[in-house]
Short mmCIF file of N, CA and C in Angstrom, two decimals:
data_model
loop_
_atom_site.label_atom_id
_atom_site.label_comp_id
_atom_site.label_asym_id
_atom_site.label_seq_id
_atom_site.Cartn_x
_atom_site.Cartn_y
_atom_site.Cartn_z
N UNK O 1 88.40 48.45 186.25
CA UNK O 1 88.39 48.03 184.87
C UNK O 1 87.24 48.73 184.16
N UNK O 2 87.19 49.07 182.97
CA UNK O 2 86.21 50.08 182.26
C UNK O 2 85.35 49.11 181.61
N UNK O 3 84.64 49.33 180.92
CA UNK O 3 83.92 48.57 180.25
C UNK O 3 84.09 49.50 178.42
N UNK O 4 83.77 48.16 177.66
CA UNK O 4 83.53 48.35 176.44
C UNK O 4 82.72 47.48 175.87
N UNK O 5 82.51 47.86 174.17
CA UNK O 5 81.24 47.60 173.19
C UNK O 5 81.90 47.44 171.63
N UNK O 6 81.55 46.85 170.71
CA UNK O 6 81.51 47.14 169.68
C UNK O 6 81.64 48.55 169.06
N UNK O 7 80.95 49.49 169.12
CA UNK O 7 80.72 50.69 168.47
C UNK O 7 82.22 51.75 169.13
N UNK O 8 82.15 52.89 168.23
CA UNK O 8 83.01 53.78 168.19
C UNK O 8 82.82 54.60 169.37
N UNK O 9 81.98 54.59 170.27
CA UNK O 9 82.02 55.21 171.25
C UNK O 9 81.47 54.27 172.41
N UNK O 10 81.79 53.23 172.43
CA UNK O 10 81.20 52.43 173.70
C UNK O 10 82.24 52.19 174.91
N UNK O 11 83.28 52.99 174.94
CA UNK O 11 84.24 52.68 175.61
C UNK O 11 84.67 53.77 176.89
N UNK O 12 84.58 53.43 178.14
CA UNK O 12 84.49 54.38 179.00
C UNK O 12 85.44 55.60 178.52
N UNK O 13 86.46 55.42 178.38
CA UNK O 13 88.01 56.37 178.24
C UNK O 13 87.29 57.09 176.97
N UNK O 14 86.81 55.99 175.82
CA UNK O 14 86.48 57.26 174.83
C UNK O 14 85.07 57.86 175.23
N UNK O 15 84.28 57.72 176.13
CA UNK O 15 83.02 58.72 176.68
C UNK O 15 84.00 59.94 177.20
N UNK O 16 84.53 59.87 177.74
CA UNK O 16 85.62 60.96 177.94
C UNK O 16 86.26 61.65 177.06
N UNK O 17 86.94 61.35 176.23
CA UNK O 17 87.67 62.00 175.18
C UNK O 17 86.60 62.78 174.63
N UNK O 18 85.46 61.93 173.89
CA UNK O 18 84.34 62.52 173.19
C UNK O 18 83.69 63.77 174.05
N UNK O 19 83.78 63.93 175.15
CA UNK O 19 83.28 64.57 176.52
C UNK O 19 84.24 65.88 176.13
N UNK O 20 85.46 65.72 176.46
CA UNK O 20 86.82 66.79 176.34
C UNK O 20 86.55 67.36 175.00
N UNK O 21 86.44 66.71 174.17
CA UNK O 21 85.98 67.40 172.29
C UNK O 21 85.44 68.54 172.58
N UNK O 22 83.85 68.02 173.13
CA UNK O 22 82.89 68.70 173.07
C UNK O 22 82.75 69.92 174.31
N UNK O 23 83.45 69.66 175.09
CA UNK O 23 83.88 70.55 175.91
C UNK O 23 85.03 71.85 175.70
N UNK O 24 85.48 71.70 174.27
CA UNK O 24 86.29 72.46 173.82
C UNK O 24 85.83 73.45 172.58
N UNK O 25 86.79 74.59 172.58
CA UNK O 25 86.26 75.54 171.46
C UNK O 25 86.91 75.06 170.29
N UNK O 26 86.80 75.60 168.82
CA UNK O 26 86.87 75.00 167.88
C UNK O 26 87.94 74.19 167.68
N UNK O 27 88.93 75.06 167.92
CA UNK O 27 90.62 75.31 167.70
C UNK O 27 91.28 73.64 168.92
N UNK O 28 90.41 74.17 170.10
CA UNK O 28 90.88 72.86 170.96
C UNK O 28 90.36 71.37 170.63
N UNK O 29 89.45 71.80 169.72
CA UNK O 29 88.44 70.19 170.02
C UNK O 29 89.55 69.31 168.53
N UNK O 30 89.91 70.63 167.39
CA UNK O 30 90.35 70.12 166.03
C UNK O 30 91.42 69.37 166.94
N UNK O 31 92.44 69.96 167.83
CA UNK O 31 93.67 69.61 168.38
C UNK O 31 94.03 68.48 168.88
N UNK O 32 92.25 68.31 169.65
CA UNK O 32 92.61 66.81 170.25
C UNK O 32 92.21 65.30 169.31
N UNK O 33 91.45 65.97 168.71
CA UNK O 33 91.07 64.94 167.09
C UNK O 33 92.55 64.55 166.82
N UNK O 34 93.29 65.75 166.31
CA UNK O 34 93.90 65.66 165.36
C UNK O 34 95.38 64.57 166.11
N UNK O 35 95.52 64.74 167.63
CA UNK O 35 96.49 64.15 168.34
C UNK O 35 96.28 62.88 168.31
N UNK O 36 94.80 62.42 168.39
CA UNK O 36 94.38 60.95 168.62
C UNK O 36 94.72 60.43 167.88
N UNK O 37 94.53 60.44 166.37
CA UNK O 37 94.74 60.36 165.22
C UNK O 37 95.93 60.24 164.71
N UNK O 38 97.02 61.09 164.71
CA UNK O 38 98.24 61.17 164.71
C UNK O 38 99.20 60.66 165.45
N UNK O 39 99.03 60.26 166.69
CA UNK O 39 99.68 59.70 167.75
C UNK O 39 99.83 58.07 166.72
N UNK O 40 98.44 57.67 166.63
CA UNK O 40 98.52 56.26 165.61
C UNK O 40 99.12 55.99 165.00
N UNK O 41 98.84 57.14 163.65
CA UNK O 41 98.89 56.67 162.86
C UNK O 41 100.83 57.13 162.40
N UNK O 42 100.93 57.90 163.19
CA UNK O 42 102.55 58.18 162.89
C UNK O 42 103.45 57.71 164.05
N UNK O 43 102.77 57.58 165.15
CA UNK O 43 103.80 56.80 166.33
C UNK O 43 104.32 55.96 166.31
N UNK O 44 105.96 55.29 166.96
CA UNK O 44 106.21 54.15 167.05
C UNK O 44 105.28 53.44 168.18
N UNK O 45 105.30 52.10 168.00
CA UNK O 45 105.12 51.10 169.01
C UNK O 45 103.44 51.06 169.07
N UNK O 46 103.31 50.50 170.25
CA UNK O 46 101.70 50.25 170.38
C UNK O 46 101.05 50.98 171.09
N UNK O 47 100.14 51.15 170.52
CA UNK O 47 98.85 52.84 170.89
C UNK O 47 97.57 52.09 171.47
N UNK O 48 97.21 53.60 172.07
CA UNK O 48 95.80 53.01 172.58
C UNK O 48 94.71 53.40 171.42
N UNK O 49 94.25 52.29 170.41
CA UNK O 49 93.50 52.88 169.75
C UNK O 49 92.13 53.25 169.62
N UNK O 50 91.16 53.25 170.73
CA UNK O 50 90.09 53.78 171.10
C UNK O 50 89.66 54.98 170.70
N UNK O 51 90.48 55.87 171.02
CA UNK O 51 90.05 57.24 170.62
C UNK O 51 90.56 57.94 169.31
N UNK O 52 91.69 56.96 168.66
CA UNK O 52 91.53 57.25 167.60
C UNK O 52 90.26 57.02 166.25
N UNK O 53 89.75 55.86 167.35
CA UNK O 53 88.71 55.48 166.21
C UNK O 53 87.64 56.50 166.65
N UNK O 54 87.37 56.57 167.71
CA UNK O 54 86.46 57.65 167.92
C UNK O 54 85.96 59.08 167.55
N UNK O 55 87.53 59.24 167.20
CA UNK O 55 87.87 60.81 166.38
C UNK O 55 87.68 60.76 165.11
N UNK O 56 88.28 58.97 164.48
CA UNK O 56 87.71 58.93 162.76
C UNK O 56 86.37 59.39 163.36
N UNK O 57 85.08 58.94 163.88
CA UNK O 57 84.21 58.36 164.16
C UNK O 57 83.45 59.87 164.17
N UNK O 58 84.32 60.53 164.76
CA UNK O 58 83.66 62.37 164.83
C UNK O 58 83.75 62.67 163.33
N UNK O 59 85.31 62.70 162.80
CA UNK O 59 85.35 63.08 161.12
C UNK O 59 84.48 62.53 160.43
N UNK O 60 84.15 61.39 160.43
CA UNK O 60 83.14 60.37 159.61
C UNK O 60 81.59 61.18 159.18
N UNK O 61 81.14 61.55 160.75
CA UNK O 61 79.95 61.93 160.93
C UNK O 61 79.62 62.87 160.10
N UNK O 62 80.76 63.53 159.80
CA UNK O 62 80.89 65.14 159.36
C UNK O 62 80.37 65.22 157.21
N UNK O 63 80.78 63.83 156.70
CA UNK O 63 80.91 63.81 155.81
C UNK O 63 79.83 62.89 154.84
N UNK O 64 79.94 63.23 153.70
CA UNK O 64 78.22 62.39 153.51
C UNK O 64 78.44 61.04 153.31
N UNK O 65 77.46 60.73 154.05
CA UNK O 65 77.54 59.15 154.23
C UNK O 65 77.96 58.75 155.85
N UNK O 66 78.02 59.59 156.03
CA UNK O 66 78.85 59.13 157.24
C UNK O 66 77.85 59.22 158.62
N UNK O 67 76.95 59.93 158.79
CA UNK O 67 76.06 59.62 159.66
C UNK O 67 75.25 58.27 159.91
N UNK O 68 75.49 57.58 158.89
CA UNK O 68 74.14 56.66 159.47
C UNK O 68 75.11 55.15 159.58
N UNK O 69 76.43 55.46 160.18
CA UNK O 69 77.26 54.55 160.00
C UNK O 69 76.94 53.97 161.52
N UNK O 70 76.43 54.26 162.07
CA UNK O 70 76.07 53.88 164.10
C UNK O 70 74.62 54.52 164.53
N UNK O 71 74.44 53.77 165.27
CA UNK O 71 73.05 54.48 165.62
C UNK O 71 73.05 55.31 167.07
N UNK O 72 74.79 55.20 167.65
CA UNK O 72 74.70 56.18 169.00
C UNK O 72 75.35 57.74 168.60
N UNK O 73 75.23 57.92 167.86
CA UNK O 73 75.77 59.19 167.83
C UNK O 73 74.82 60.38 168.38
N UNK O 74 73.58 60.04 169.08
CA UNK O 74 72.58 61.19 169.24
C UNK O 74 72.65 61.91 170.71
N UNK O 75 73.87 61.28 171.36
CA UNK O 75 74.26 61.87 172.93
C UNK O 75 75.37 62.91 172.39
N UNK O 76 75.95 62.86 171.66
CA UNK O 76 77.44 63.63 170.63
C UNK O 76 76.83 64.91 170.51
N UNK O 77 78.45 65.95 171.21
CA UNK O 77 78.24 67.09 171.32
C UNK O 77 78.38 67.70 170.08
N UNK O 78 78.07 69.27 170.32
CA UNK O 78 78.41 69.25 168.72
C UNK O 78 79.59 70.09 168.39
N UNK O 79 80.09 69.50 167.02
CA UNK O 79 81.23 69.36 167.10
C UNK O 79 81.84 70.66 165.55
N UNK O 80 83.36 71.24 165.92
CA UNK O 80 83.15 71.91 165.02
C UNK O 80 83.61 71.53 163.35
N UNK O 81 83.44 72.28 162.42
CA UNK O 81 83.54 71.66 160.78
C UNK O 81 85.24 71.26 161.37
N UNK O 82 85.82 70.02 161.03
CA UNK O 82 87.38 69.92 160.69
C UNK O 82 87.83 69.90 159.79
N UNK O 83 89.53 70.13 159.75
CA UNK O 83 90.10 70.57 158.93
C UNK O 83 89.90 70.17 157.82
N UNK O 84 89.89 69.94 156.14
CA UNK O 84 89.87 68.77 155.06
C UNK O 84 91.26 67.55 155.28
N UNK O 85 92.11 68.08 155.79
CA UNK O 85 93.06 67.42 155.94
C UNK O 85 93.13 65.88 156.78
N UNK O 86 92.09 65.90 158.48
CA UNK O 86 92.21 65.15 159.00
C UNK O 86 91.44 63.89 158.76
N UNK O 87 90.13 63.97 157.30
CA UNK O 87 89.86 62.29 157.24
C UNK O 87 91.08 61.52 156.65
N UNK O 88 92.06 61.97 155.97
CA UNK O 88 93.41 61.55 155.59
C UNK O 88 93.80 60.79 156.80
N UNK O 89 94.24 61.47 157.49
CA UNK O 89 95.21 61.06 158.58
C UNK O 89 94.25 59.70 159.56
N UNK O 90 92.99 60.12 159.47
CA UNK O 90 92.18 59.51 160.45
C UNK O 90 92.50 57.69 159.27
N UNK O 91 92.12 57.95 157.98
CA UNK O 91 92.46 56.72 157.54
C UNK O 91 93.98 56.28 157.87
N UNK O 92 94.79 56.93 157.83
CA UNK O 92 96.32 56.16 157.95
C UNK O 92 95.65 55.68 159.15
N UNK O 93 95.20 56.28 160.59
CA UNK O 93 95.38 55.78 161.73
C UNK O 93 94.52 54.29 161.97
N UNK O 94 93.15 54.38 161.27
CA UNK O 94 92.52 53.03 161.29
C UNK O 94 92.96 52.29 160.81
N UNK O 95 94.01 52.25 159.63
CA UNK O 95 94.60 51.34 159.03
C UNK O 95 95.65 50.59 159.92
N UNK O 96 96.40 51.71 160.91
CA UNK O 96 96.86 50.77 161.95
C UNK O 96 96.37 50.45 162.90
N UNK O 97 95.05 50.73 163.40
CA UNK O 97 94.24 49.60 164.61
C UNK O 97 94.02 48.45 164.04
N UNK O 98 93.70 48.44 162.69
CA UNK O 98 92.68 47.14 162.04
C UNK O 98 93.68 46.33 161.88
N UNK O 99 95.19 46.76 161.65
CA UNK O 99 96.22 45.70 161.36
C UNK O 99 97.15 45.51 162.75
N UNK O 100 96.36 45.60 164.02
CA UNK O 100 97.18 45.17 165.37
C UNK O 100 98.08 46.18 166.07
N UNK O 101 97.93 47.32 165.75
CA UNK O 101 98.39 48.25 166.25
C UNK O 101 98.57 49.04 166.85
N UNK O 102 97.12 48.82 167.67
CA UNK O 102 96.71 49.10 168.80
C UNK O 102 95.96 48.20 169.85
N UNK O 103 95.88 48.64 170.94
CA UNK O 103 95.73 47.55 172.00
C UNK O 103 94.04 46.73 171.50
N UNK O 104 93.30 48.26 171.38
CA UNK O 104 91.84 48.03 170.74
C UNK O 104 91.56 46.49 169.83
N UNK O 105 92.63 46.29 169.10
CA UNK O 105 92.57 45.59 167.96
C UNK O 105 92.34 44.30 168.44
N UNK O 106 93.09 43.51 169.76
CA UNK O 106 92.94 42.46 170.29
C UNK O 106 92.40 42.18 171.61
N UNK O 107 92.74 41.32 172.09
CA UNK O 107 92.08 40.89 173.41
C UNK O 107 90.49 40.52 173.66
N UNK O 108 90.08 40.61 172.60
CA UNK O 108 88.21 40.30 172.01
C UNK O 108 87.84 39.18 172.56
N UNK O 109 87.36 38.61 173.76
CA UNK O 109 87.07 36.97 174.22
C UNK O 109 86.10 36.46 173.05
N UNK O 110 85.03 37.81 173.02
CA UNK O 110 84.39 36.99 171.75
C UNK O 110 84.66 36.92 169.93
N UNK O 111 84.86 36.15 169.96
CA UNK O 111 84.80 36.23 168.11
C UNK O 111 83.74 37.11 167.21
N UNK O 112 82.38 36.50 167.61
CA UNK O 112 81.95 37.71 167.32
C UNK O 112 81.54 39.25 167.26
N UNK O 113 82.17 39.56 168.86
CA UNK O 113 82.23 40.89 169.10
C UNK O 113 83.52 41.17 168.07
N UNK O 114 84.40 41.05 168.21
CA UNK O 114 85.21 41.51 167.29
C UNK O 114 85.30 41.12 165.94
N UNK O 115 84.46 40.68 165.38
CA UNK O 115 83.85 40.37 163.67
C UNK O 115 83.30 41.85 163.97
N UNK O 116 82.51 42.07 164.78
CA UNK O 116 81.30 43.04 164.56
C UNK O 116 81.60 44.52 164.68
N UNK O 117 83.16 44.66 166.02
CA UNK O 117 83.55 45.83 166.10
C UNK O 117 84.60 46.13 164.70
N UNK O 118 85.25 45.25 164.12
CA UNK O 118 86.07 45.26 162.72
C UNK O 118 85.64 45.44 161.52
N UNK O 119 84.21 45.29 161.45
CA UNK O 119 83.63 45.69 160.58
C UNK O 119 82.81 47.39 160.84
N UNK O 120 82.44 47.44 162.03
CA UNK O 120 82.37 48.92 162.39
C UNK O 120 83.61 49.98 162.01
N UNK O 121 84.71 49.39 162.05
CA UNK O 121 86.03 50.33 161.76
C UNK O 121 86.19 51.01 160.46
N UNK O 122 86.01 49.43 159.77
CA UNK O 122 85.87 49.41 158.86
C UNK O 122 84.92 50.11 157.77
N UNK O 123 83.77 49.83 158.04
CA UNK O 123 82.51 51.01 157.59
C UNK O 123 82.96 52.59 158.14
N UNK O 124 83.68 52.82 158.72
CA UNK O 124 84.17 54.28 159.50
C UNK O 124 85.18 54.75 158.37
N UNK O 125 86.04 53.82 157.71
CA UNK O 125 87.55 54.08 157.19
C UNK O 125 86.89 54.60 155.74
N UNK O 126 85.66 53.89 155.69
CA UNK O 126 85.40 53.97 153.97
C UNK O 126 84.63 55.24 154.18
N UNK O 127 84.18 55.78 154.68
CA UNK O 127 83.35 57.02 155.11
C UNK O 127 84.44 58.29 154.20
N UNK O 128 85.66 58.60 154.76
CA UNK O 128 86.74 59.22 154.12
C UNK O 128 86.76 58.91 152.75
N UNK O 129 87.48 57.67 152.73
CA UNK O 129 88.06 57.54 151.28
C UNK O 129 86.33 57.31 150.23
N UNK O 130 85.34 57.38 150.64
CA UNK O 130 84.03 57.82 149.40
C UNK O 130 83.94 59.31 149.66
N UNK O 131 84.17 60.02 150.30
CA UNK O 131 84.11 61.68 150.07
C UNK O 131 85.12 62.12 149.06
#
């Protein structure tokens, strides 16, 4: 069983993904953003939404305002400029974690961990739509 956190990258599977990003050249790292993201926010049925938030969570960083939205981002590889296109998509996709649409969204034993990770999403989604 993995462990997880509140924040956009506290989650074993997404230390990985974030890992694969940054392990990739420009073209590969946009690709796998752009899949996480898209898988969500345009797929049927229920997604794993971890790494989609994680990928908003890369786009976010990128844009002003958007750095000082977490305070772990200082292990984060670096990552290349993305497309203008994908904080779009990255919002459709948070819009379906935050409304149950991914596994991410539930199973929270605590109440307030998940007050605290929903409002993290949340501060992530608005990052886009103020640029």
């Amino acid at each position: 069983m993995g462990t997880w956190g509140t924040g956009p990258f506290d989650r074993d599977s997404v230390g990985d993904f974030v890992d694969a990003v940054g392990a990739c050249d420009s073209a590969a790292a946009t690709a796998l953003v752009h899949a996480a993201l898209e898988c969500v926010a345009t797929g049927p049925g229920r997604h794993y939404g971890g790494e989609a938030v994680a990928a908003a969570a890369l786009l976010a960083i990128q844009l002003p305002g958007g750095g000082a939205y977490t305070g772990n981002e200082d292990g984060l590889p670096a990552l290349p400029a993305f497309p203008a296109e994908l904080p779009g998509l990255a919002m459709d996709a948070l819009e379906v974690v935050l409304h149950g649409g991914c596994d991410v969204s539930s199973g929270w034993v605590d109440p307030a961990d998940e007050a605290q990770w929903r409002a993290g999403v949340i501060r992530i989604r608005s990052v886009p739509a103020a640029a």
